[in-house]
C-alpha positions as semicolon CSV with decimal commas, in nm:
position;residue;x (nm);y (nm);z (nm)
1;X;10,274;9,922;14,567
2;X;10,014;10,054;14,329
3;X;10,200;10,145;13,982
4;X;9,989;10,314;13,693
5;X;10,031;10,274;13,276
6;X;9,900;10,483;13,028
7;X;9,928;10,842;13,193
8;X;10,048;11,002;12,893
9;X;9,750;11,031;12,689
10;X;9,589;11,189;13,000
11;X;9,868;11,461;13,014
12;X;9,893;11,547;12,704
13;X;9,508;11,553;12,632
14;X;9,377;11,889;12,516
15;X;9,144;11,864;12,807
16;X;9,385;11,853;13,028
17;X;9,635;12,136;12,878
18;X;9,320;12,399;12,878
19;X;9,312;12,330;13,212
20;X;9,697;12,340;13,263
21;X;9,672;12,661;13,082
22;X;9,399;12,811;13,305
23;X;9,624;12,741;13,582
24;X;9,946;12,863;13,432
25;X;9,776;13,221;13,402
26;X;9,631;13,259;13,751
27;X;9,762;13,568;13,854
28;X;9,940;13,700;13,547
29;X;9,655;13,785;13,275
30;X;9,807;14,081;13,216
31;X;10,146;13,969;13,153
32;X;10,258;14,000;12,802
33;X;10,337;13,671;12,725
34;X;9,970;13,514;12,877
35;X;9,835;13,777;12,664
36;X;10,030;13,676;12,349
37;X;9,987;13,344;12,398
38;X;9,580;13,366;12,436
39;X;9,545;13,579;12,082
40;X;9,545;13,251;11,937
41;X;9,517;13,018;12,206
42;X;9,307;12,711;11,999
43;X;9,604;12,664;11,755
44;X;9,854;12,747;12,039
45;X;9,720;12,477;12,269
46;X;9,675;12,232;11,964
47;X;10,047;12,315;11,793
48;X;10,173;12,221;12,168
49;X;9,942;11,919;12,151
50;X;10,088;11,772;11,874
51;X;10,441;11,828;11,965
52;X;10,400;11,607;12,299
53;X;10,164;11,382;12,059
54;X;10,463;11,291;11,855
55;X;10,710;11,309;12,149
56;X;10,908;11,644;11,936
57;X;10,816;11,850;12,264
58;X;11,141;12,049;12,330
59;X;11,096;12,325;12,659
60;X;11,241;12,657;12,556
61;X;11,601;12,764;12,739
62;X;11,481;12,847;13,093
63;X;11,557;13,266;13,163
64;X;11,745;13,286;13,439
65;X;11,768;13,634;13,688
66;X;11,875;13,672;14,040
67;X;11,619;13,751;14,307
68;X;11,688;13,933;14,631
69;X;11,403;13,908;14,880
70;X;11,623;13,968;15,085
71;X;11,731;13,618;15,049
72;X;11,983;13,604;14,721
73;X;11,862;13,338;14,491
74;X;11,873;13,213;14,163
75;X;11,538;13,214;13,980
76;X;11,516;13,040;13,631
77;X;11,173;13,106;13,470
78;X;11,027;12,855;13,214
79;X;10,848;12,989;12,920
80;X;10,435;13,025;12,899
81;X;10,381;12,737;12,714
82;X;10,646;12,522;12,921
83;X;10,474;12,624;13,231
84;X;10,187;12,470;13,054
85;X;10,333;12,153;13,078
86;X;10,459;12,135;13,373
87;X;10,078;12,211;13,521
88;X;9,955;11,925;13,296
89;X;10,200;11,722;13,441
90;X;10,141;11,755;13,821
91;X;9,744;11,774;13,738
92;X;9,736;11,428;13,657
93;X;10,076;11,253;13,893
94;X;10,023;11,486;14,231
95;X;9,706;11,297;14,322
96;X;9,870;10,979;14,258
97;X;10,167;11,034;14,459
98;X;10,019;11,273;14,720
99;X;9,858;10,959;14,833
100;X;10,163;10,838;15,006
101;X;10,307;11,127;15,129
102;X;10,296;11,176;15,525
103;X;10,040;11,405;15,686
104;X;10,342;11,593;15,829
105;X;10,488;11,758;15,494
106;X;10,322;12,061;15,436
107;X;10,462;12,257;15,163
108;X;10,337;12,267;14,801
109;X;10,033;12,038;14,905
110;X;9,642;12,119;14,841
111;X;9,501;12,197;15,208
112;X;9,843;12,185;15,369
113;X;10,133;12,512;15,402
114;X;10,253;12,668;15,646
115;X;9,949;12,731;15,865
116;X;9,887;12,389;15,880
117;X;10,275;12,363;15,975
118;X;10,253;12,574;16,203
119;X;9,919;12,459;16,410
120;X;10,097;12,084;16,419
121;X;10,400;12,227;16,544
122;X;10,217;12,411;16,803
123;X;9,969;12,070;16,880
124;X;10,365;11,893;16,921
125;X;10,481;12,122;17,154
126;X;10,192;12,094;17,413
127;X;10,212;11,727;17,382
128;X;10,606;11,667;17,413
129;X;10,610;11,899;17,699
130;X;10,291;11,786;17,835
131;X;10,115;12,111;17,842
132;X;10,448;12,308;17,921
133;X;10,491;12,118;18,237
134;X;10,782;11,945;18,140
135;X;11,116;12,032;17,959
136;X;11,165;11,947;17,604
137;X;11,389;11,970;17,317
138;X;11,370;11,979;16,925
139;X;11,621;11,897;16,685
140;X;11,607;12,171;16,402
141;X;11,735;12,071;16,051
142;X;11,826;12,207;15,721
143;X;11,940;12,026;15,357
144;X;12,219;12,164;15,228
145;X;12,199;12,338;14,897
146;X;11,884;12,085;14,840
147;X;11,777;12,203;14,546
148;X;12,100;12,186;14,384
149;X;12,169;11,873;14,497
150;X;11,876;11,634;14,373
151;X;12,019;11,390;14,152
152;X;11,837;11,308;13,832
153;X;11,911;10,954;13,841
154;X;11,760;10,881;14,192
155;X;11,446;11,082;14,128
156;X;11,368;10,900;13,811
157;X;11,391;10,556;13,926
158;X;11,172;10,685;14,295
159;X;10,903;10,855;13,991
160;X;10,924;10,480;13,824
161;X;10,885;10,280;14,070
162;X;10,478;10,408;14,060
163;X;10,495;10,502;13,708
164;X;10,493;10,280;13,464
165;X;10,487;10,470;13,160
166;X;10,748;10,528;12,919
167;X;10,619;10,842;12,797
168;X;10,552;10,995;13,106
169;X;10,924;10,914;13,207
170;X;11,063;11,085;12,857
171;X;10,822;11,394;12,934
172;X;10,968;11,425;13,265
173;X;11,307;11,358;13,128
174;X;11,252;11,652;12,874
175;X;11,189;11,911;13,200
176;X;11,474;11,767;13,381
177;X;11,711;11,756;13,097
178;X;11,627;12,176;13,072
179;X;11,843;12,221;13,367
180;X;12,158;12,064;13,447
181;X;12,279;11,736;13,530
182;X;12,186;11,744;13,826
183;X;11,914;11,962;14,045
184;X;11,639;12,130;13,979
185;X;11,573;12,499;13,929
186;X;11,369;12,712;14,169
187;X;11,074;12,868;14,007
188;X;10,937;12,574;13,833
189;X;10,591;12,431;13,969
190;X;10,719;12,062;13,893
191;X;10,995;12,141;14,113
192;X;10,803;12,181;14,404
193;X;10,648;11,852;14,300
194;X;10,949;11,649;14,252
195;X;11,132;11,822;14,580
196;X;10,841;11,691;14,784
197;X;10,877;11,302;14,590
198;X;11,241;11,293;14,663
199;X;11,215;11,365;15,083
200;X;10,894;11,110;15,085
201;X;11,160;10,913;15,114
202;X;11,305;11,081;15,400
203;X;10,982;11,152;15,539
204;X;10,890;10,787;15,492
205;X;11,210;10,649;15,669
206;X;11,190;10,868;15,971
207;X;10,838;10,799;16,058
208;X;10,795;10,416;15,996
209;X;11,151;10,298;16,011
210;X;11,314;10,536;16,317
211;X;10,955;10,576;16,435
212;X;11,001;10,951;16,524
213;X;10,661;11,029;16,639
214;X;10,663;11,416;16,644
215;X;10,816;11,515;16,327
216;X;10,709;11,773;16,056
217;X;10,888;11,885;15,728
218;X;10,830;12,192;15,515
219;X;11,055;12,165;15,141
220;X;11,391;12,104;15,307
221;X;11,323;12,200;15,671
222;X;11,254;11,984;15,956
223;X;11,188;11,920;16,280
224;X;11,146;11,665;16,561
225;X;11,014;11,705;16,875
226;X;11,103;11,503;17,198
227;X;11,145;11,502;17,553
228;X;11,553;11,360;17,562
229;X;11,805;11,502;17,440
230;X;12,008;11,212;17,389
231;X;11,765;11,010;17,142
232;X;11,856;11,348;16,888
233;X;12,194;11,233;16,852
234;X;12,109;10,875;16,785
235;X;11,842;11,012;16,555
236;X;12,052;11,237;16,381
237;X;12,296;10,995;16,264
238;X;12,076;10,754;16,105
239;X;11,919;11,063;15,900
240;X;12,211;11,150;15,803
241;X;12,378;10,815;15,664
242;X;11,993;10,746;15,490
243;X;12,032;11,091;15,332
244;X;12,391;11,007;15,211
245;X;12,346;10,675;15,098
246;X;11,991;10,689;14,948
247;X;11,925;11,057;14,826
248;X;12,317;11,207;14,813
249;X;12,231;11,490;15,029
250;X;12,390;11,616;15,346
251;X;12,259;11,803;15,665
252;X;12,357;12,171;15,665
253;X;12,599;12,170;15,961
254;X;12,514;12,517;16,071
255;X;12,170;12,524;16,040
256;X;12,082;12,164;16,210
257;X;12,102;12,152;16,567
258;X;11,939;12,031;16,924
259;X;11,747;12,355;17,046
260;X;11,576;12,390;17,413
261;X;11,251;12,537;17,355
262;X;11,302;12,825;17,622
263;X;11,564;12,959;17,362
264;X;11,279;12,980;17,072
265;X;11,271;12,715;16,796
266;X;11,262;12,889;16,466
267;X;11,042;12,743;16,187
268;X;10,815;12,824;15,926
269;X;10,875;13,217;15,940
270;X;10,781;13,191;16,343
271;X;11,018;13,241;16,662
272;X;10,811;12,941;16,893
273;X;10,877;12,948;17,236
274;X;10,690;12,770;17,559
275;X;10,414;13,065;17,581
276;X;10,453;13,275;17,275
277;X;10,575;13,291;16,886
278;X;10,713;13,583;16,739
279;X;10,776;13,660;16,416
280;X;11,068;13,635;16,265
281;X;11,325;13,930;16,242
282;X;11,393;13,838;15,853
283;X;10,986;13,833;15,766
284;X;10,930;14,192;15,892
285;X;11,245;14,349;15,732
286;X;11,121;14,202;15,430
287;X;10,731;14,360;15,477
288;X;10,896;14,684;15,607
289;X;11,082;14,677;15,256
290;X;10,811;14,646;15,074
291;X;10,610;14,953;15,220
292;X;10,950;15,120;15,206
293;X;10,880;15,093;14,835
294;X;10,546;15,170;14,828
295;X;10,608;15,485;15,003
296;X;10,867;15,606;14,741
297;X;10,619;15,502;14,495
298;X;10,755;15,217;14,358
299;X;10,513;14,993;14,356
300;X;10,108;15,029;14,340
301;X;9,883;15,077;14,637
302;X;9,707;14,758;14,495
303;X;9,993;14,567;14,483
304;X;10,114;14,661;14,804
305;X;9,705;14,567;14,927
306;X;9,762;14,235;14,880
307;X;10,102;14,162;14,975
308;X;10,008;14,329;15,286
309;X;9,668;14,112;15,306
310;X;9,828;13,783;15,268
311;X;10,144;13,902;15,525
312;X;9,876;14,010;15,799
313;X;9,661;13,694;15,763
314;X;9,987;13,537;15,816
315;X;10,118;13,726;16,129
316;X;9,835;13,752;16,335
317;X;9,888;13,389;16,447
318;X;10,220;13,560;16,621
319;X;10,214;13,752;16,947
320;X;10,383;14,075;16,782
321;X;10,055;14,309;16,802
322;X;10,195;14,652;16,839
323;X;10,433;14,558;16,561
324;X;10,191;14,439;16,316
325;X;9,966;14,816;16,434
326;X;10,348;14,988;16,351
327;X;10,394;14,864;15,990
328;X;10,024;14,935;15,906
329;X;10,096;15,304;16,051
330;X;10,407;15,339;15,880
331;X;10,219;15,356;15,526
332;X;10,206;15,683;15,346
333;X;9,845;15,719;15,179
């Protein structure tokens, strides 16, 4: 294995924080704190420079709030110039670790997400069945509280084991350490990162040491394709003692099961059955809600534009036409 020394003067260089800092602000110019920020961004940038120069960095308390949409969860928001950080971070160790990550996990990846997902699902499906001629099962799965349950420990000495640098490892300490003893909180962009690292080594042991051939993972959802329904449950208890013993994580036990693909395999916001995918019931409540609040003017016809752009470039790859031409109806102009 490949291990790498000396990242920390790439991390921390003002080169790479103005570019850190052109990424932390995509999308939110007009926020107050970008804007705030930016007044004096030079000595900003160089003041936050120095700190990591001298390893004095210290993030900021993280702001935490609860989101409902319409899934309840607990948000904690870094500050700006933490954010910062955490881009200069994953600019310079993403391409370095991306490099050994399967094909097959798709979230929070340049060129991969759910489309991608969803079109290797799809290329799966024909194959396992062998062009819907033959019956076929998938075995659905879920990580319990995953995000919660990432321990510290295990991730550092994974990150180490390619990294080689000390300061790297204290930087990465000093956005861990901002949390809690253990986990890691949703919001962050280096969460994302370090989620994917951690269930490389999932991904890693199912492919190459259970040699599942048809197997895709999105963050902490996965599936695996195959034509008997027996190999699942051999399958499913080797997962689940690597995921105990090596990562301390557990299956969810209501949301992992065998599933016959005439009764609809749900995954990456799709309903995919032999012929057809629908959407899911939870994704339009959620776009209905949102032109609910448009209509009571609660939100800005631009705003409402583009969550309604992105959503339809999204849905059209289901077969739920006259529901799609329903919501776009249904909005008071």
């Amino acid at each position: 294995m490949k291990t790498y020394k000396n990242l920390y003067d790439e991390i921390i260089s003002l080169k790479n924080l103005i570019l850190a800092e052109k990424k932390a602000r995509k999308g939110k110019t007009k926020m107050h704190y970008v804007k705030k920020f930016e007044e004096n961004i030079a000595y900003n940038l160089k003041v936050l420079h120095d700190e990591l120069k001298n390893c004095v960095y210290k993030p900021k308390p993280l702001e935490t709030f609860i989101l409902r949409d319409p899934k309840t969860r607990k948000i904690s928001k870094s500050d700006f110039r933490d954010r910062i950080v955490h881009h200069a971070i994953c600019i310079i160790l993403e391409p370095i670790f991306d490099k050994s990550f399967i094909c097959d996990s798709c979230a929070n990846r340049k060129g991969k997400g759910t489309l991608l997902a969803l079109k290797r699902f799809e290329k799966f499906r024909r194959k396992v069945t062998h062009n819907f001629s033959k019956e076929a099962f998938c075995f659905k799965a879920d990580i319990k509280h995953y995000f919660e349950e990432i321990e510290h420990t295990i991730l550092l000495e994974i990150i180490q084991r390619k990294i080689k640098c000390e300061d790297t490892i204290w930087l990465i300490k000093q956005v861990l350490d901002n949390f809690e003893i253990k986990g890691m909180p949703l919001g962050n962009l280096t969460s994302q990162f370090f989620a994917n690292v951690y269930l490389n080594e999932l991904d890693q042991f199912v492919k190459y040491k259970l040699r599942v051939k048809y197997y895709i993972r999105y963050v902490d959802d996965f599936v695996i394709l195959h034509s008997f329904k027996e190999q699942f449950e051999v399958w499913r208890k080797e997962i689940e003692i690597f995921l105990k013993e090596n990562l301390k994580l557990k299956l969810h036990p209501d949301k992992s099961r065998i599933i016959n693909f005439s009764r609809g395999i749900a995954f990456v916001g799709f309903r995919n059955f032999y012929y057809f995918k629908l959407l899911r019931k939870r994704n339009i409540k959620n776009m209905q809600r949102k032109i609910n609040l448009f209509n009571q003017g609660k939100i800005s016809y631009e705003k409402l534009f583009e969550i309604f752009q992105g959503w339809n470039a999204y849905s059209k790859w289901s077969n739920d036409y006259n529901l799609i031409r329903k919501l776009f109806l249904s909005i008071t102009i």
